[in-house]
XYZ file of C-alpha atoms in Angstrom:
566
model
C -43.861 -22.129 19.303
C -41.128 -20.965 18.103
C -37.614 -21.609 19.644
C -34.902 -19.246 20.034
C -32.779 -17.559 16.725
C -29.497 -20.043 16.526
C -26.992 -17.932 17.695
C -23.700 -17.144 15.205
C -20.931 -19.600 15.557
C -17.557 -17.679 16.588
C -14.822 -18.048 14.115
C -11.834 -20.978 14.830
C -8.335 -19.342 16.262
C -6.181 -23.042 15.629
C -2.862 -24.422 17.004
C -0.879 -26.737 15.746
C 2.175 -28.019 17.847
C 3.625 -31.413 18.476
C 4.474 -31.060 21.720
C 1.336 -31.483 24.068
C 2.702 -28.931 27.117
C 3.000 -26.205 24.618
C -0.029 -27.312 22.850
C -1.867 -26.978 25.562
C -0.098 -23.728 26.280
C -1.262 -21.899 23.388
C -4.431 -23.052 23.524
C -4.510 -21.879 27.138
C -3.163 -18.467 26.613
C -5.443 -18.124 23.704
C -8.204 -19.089 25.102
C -7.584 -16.817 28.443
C -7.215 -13.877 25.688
C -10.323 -15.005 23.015
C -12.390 -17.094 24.392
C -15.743 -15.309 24.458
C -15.229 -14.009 20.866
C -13.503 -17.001 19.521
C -13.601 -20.536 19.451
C -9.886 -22.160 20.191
C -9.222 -25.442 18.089
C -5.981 -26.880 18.832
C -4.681 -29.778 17.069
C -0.823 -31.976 17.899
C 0.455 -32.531 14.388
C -0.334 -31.452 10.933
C -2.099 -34.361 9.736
C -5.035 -33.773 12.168
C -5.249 -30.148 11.950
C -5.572 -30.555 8.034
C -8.405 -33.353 9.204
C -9.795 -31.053 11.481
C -9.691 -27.685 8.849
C -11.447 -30.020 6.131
C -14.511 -30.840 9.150
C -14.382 -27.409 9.999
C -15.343 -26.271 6.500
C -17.727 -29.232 5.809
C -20.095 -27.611 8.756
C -19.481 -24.057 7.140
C -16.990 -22.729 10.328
C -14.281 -20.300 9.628
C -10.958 -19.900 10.696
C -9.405 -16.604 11.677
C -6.185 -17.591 12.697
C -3.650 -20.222 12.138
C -0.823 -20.746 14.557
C 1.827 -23.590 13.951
C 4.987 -24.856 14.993
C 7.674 -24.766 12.846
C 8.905 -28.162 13.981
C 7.022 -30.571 14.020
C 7.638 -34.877 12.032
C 5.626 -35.516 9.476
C 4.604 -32.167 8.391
C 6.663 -28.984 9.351
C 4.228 -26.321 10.403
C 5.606 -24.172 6.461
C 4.232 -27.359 5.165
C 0.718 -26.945 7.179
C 0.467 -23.686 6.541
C 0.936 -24.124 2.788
C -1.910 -26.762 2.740
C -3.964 -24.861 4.996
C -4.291 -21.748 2.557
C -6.162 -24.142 0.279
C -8.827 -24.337 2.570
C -9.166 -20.910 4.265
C -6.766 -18.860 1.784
C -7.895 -15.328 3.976
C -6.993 -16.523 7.399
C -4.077 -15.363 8.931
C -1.010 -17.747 9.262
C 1.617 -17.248 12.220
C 4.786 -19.374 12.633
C 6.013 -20.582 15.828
C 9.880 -20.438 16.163
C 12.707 -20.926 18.559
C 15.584 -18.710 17.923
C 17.699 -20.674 15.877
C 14.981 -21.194 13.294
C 14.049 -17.600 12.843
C 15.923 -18.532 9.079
C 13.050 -20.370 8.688
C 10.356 -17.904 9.196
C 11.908 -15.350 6.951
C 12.085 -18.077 4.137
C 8.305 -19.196 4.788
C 7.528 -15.209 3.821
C 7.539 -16.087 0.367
C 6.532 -19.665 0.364
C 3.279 -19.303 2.600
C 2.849 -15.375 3.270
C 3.535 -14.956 6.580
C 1.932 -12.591 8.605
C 4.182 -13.289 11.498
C 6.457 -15.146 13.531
C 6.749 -15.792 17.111
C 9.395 -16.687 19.489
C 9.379 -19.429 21.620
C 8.845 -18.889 24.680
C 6.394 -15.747 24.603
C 6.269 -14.933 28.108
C 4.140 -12.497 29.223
C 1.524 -13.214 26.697
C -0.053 -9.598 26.965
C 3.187 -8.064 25.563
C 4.500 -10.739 22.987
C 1.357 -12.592 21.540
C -1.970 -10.587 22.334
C -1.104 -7.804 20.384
C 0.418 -9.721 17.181
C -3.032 -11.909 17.648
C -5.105 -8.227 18.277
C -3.971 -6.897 15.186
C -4.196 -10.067 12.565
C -7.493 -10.537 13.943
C -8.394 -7.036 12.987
C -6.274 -7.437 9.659
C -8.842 -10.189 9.271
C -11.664 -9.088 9.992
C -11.635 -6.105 7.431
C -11.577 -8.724 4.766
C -13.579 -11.765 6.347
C -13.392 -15.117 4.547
C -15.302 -14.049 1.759
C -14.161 -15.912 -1.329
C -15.998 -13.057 -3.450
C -15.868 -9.663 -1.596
C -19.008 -7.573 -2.152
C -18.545 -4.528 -3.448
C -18.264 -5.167 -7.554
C -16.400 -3.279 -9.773
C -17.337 -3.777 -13.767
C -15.056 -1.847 -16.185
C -12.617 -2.609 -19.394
C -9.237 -3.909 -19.195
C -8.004 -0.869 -21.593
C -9.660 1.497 -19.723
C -7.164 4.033 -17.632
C -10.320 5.003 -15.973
C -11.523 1.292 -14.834
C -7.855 1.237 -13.579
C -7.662 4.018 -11.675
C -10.988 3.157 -9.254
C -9.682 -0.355 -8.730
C -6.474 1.427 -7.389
C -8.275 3.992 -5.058
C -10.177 0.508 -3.545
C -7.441 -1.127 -3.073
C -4.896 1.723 -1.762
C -8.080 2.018 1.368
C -8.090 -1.245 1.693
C -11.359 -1.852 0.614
C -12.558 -5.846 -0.706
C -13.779 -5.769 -4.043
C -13.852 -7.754 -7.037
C -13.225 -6.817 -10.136
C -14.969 -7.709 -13.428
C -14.547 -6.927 -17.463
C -17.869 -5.732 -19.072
C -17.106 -8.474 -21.797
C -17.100 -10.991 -19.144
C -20.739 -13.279 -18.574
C -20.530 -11.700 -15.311
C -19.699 -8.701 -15.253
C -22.679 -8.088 -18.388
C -25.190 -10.156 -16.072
C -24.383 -7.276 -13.720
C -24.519 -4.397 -15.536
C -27.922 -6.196 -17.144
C -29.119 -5.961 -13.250
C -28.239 -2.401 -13.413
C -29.781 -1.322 -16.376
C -26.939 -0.289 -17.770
C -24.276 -0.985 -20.243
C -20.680 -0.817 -21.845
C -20.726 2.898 -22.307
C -21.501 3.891 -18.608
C -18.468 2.592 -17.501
C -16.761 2.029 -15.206
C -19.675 1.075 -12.700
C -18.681 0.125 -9.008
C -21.847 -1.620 -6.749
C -21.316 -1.419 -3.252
C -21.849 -3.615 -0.600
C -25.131 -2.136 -0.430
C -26.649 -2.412 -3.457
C -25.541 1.511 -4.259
C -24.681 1.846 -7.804
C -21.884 4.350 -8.910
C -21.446 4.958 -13.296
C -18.413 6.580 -13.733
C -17.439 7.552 -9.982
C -14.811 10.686 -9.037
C -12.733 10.339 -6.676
C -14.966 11.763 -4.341
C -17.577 9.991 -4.592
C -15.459 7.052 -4.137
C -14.479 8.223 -0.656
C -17.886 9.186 0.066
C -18.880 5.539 -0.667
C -16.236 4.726 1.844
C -16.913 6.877 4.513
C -13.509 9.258 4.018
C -14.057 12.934 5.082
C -14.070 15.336 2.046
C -14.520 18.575 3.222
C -13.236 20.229 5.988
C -15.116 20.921 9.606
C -13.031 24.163 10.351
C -12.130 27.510 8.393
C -8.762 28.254 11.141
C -6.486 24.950 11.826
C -3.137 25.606 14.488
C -1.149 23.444 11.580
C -2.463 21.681 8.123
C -0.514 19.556 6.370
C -0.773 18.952 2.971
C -0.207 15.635 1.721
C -0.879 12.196 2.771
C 2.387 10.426 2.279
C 4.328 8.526 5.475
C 5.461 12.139 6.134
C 2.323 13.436 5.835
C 0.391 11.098 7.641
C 3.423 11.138 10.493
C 3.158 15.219 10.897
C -0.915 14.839 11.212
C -0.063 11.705 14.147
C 1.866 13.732 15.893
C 0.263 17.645 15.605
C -3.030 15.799 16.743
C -1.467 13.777 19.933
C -0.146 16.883 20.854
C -2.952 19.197 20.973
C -2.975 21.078 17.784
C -5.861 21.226 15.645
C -4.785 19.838 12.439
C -6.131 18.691 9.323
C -4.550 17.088 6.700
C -4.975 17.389 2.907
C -4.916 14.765 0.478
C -5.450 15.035 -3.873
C -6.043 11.235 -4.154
C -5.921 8.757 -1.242
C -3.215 8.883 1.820
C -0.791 6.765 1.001
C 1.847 8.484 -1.236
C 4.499 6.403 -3.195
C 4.381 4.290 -0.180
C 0.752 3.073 -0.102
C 1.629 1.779 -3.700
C 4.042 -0.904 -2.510
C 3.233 -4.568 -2.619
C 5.423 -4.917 0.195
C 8.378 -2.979 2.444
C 10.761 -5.492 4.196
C 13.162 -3.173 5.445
C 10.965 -1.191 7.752
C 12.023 -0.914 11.680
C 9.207 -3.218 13.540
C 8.020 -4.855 10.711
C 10.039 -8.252 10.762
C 7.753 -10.092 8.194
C 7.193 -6.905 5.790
C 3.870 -4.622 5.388
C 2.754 -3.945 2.490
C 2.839 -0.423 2.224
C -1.482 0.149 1.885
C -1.496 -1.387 5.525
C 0.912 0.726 6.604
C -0.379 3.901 6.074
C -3.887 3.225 6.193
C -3.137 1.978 9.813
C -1.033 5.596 10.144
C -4.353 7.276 8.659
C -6.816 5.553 11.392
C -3.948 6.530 14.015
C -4.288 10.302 13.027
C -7.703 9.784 13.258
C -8.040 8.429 16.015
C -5.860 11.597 17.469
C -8.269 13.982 16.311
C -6.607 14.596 13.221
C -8.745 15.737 10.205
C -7.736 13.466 6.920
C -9.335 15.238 4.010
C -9.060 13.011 0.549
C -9.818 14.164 -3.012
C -8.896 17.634 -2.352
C -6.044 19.244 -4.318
C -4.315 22.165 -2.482
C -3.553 24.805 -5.894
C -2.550 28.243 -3.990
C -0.877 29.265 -1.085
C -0.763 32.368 0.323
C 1.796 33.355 2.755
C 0.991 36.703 3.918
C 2.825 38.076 6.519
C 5.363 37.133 8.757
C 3.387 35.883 12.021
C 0.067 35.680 10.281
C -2.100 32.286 9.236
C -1.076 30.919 5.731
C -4.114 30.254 3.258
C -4.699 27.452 1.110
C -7.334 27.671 -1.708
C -8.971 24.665 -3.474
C -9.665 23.771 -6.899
C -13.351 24.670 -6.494
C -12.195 27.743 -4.366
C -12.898 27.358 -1.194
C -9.748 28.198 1.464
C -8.769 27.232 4.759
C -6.414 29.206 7.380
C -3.483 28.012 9.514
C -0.696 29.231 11.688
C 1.577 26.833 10.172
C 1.784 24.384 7.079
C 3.818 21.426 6.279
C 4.491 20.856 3.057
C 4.203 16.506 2.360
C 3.012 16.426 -1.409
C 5.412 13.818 -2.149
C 6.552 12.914 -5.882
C 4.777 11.536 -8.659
C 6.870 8.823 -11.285
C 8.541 10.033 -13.594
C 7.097 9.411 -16.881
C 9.049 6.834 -19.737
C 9.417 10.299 -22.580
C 8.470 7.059 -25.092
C 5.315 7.147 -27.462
C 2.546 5.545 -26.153
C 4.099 6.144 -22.614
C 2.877 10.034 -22.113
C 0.059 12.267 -23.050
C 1.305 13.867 -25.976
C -0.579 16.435 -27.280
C 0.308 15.782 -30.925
C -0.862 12.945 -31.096
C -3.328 12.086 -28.206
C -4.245 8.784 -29.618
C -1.457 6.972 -29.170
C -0.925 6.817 -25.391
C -1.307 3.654 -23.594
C -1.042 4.543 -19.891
C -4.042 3.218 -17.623
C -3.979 0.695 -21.268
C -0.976 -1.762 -20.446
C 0.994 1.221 -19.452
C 1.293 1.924 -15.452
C 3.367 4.587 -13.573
C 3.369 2.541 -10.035
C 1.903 -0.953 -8.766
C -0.528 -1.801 -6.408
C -1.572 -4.734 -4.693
C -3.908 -5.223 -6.965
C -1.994 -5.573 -10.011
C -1.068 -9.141 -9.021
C -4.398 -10.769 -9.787
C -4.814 -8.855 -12.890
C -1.561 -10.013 -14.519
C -2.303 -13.629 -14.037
C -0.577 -15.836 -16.582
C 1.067 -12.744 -18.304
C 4.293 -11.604 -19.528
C 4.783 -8.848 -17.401
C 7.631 -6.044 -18.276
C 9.116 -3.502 -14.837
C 11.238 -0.768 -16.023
C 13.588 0.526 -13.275
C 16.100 -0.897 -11.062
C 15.427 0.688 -7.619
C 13.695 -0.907 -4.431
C 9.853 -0.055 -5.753
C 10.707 -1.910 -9.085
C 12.014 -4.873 -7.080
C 8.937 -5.229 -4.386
C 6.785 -4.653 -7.863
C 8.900 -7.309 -9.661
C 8.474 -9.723 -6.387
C 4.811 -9.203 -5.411
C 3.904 -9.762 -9.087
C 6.062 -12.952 -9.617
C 3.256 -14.464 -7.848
C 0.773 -14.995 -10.504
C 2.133 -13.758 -13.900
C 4.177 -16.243 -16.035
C 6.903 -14.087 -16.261
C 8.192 -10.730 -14.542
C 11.223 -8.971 -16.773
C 12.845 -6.193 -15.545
C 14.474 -4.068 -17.505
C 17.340 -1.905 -15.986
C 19.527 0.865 -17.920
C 22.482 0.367 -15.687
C 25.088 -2.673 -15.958
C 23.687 -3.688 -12.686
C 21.244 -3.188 -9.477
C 23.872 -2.843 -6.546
C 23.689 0.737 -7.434
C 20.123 1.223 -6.529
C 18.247 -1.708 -4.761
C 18.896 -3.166 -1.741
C 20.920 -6.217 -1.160
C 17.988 -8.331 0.606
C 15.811 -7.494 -2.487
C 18.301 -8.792 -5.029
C 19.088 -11.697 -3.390
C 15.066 -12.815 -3.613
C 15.016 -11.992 -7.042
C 18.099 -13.629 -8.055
C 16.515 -16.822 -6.722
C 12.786 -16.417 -7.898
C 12.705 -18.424 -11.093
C 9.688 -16.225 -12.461
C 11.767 -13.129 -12.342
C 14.747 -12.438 -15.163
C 16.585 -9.278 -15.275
C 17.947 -7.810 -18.537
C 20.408 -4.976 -17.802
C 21.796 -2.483 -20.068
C 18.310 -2.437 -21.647
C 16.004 0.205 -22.222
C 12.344 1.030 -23.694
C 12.828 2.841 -27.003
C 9.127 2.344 -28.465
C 6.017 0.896 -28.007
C 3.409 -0.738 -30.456
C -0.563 -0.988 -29.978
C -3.532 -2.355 -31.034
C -7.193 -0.974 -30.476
C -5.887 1.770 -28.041
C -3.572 -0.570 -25.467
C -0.146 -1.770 -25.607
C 0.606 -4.483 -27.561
C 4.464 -5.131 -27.512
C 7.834 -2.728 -27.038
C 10.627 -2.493 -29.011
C 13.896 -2.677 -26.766
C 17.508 -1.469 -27.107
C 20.504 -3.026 -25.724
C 22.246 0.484 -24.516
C 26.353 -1.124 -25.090
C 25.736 -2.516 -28.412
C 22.772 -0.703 -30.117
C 20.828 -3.953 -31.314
C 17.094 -4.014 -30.853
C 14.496 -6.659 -30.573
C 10.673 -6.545 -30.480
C 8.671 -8.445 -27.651
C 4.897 -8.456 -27.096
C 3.966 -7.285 -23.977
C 0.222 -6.458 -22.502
C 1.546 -4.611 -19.392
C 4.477 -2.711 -18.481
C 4.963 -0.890 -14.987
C 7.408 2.272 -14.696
C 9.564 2.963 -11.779
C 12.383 5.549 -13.230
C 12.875 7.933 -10.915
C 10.460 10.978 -9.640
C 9.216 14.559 -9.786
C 8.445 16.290 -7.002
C 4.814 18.158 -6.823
C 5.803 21.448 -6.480
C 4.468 23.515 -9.805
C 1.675 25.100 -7.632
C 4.456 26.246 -4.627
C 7.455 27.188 -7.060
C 6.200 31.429 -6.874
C 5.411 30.952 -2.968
C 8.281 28.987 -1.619
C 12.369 28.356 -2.733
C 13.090 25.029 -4.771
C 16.185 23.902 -6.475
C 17.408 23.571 -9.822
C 14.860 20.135 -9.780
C 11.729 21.786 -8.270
C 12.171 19.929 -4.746
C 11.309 22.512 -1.713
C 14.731 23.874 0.217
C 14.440 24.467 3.684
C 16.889 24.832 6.810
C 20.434 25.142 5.911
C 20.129 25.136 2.335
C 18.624 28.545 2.469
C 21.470 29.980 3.298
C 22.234 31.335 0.282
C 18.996 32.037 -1.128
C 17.305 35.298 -1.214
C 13.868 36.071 -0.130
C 14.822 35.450 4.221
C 13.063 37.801 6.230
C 13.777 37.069 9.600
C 16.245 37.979 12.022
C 16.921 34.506 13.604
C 18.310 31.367 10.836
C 15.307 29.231 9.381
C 14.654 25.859 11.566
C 15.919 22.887 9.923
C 12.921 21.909 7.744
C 11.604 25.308 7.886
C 11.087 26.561 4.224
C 12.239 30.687 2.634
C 8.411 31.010 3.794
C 8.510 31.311 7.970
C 5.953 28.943 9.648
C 5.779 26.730 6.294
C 7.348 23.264 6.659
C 8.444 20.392 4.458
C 8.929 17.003 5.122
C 9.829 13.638 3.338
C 10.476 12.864 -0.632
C 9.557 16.768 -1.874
C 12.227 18.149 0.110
C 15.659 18.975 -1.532
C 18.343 16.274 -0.985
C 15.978 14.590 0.947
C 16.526 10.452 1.811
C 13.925 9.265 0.058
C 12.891 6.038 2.380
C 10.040 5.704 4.630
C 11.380 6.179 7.738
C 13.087 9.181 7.034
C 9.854 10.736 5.815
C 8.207 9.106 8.567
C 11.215 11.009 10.458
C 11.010 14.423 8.937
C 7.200 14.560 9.570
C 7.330 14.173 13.259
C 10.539 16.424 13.366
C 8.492 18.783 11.394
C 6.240 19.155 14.363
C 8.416 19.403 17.230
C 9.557 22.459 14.906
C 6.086 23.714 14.425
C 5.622 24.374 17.897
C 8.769 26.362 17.966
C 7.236 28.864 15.298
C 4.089 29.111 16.771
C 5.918 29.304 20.804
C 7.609 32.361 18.389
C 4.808 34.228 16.850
């Protein structure tokens, strides 16, 4: 006969506190909160949670959760944590603090990546612990404690291609793991596939589906990302899927408007690209700037926004006053709506160095996707490991790169053409690379020329910009972060830009031609009435996150002054 099916065991939330009433606490509030979905493990000093971890992965448990105390003899709870990681590196690791040791916390960011702190006491728990616990657990569980995620990408270091896919993963926060085609493994897969070298790159999903060569697209379809859109007339669409973007498609959706918004690549912008943002309001610990917006992008969602990824706006029409603008598509298709905000961001700025560009005379000498990158992503980190690593640019997204990356290469150098950062990056951010050991920065210094080998980047020659002498260093990977240009070739015959190409809108039409109306433009209202802009694309704009998280929901409040117009 046979008995019942064993029935899964629920992953481990643990605490870890010295003191046995707030021990007991914890536990209690926890287990009020989690019980029925989660097991609560608490432990009263370091020692015996490590001894208790170690037992838990002996009988094949895992933990979801750790929560410590920050004081405790023996072991401090930034100690715990640290050893913890060793043992269950993906669960999530909270800090509890009382208010004088909140120095503490911010230091244990970088020594133990902290998800979060928490102040002692946290009375009520349903407003100050259940939802930090709510949303680590779901942080969590879209990554599991799988050592080895799934889905399998095989490609070629040197391959821009190979890079780009592992960037569209990792930007949706998708697991993967990543594999060379000249590795054992990553030929024992393609072997499995029947295929080989020249197919690549190849990306397996976690269901056995095998992609060669995947678009975009396809990607998202793998994913389950909308492509296409469900409606031919939209009350607003808003193209782009930047923070102001994904902020304009939030709020148009929560407030009743059908809305759909349009993205070329994956929502994110400049923004989803960052290893990590420290100075955004609410987010104490940091985000890193894929978690961000892909939690904005579910919000929208969730709304009843349409998010529509791997489709690139190329025409608008504006028509008549009063009347629905058009947007065509590269493959021709249009949509209508009775307004459109305009989000599409910048792109990087490209280093005019060869090697550094597409140059049409003389297309094979250009490294980028080959140890040339406009950008980071979180994925970069891994990838560098035990490399000399080269950021050029001085600003805040060369500093989070410069940071984030510190982490596994053997050296970060960043290279900055001014006599110092003050001008450009934030104080908190020079202060943690000042002190990071890994991290050197050589001002005054610029990229003059590269040198390859077999199609990738091989070293760079530098220039000291006050006395002229150059040097040569090898160097496998060098990221760019010098500055932007905004995405605005395919509006510059619809809509008014400045001497730069960013959009003008509001008050800065004032002395532009092309005005049709009787009343002034509204603030972020474009020389096209009922077309918006919002965040980095717009002239003189602030270029931060929460001001394009600002402008976006501004945007809309303005929107349904147009439309209470028309």
């Amino acid at each position: 006969m046979t008995g019942p099916a064993p029935q899964p065991r629920k992953p481990v939330i643990l605490t870890v506190d010295d003191d046995p009433a707030v021990s007991r606490a914890v536990a209690r509030d926890l287990r009020r909160h989690y019980g029925e979905r989660y097991r609560i493990v608490r432990a009263e000093s370091g020692l015996d949670a490590l001894e208790t971890i170690n037992e838990l992965k002996l009988r094949g448990e895992t933990v979801a959760v750790f929560v410590a105390d920050y004081r405790m003899p023996q072991m401090s709870g930034i100690q715990f944590l640290e050893e913890a990681m060793d043992v269950y590196p993906m669960a999530r690791r909270v800090l509890l603090t009382a208010y004088a040791d909140t120095h503490a916390a911010i230091d244990a960011i970088n020594v133990v990546d902290l998800d979060h702190y928490l102040l002692k006491p946290w009375d009520p728990p349903e407003e100050k612990l259940y939802p930090v616990i709510d949303a680590l657990l779901e942080a969590w569980h879209a990554t599991g404690d799988r050592a080895i995620p799934h889905t399998k990408v095989i490609g070629h270091r040197w391959s821009e291609r190979s890079w780009e896919v592992r960037q569209f993963l990792a930007r949706n926060l998708h697991s993967f793991r990543a594999f060379n085609a000249d590795e054992p493994k990553g030929k024992q897969l393609l072997d499995a596939g029947g295929l080989d070298e020249f197919q690549l790159p190849v990306v397996i999903s976690e269901q056995g589906q095998i992609l060669v060569d995947p678009t975009d697209a396809e990607l998202a379809a793998m994913l389950g990302l909308s492509t296409s859109p469900s409606l031919e007339m939209y009350d607003l669409a808003v193209i782009g899927g930047g923070p102001a973007g994904l902020a304009a498609a939030v709020y148009g959706a929560s407030e009743g408007l059908k809305t759909v918004l349009i993205e070329e690549t994956t929502t994110g912008g400049q923004a989803g690209r960052s290893s990590r943002i420290e100075n955004y309001l609410g987010f104490p610990t940091g985000v890193s700037g894929a978690e961000l917006t892909t939690s904005a992008r579910r919000q929208a969602e969730r709304f009843g926004a349409e998010v529509i990824t791997t489709r690139k706006a190329i025409k608008l029409s504006a028509g008549e006053a009063g009347t629905a603008r058009t947007i065509e598509f590269e493959d021709g298709s249009t949509i209508a709506a009775r307004a459109v905000i305009l989000a599409t961001g910048v792109a990087y700025r490209q280093l005019q160095v060869t090697g550094c560009w597409d140059n049409p005379d003389d297309p094979a000498c250009n490294y980028v996707g080959r140890g040339v990158y406009y950008g980071a992503s979180v994925s970069d980190a891994s990838e560098c490991r035990g490399e000399d690593v080269y950021i050029v640019g001085g600003a805040n997204s060369a500093g989070q790169a410069a940071m984030y990356m510190s982490r596994e290469a053997r050296s970060v150098t960043m290279l900055v053409r001014g006599p110092s950062l003050e001008a450009s990056m934030s104080h908190y951010l020079i202060q943690q690379i000042e002190k990071n050991p890994t991290i050197s920065v050589r001002k005054c210094t610029e990229v003059v020329d590269t040198l390859g080998a077999d199609d990738h980047l091989t070293g760079l020659i530098l220039e000291n910009r006050q006395t002229g002498q150059r040097e040569t260093v090898e160097a496998s990977r060098m990221c760019c972060f010098i500055g932007a240009e905004p995405r605005t070739d395919w509006l510059k015959e619809v809509v008014a830009v400045d001497d730069h190409g960013f959009v003008l809108a509001g008050p800065d039409l004032l002395n532009v031609a092309g005005w049709t109306l009787d009343r002034p433009p509204h603030h972020l209202e474009t020389s096209v009435p009922g077309v918006f802009v919002a965040g980095d694309v717009r002239s003189e704009s602030a270029k931060r996150v929460a001001a394009a998280v600002g402008e976006g929901s501004m945007a809309v409040m303005l929107v349904h002054r147009y439309l209470a117009e028309a």
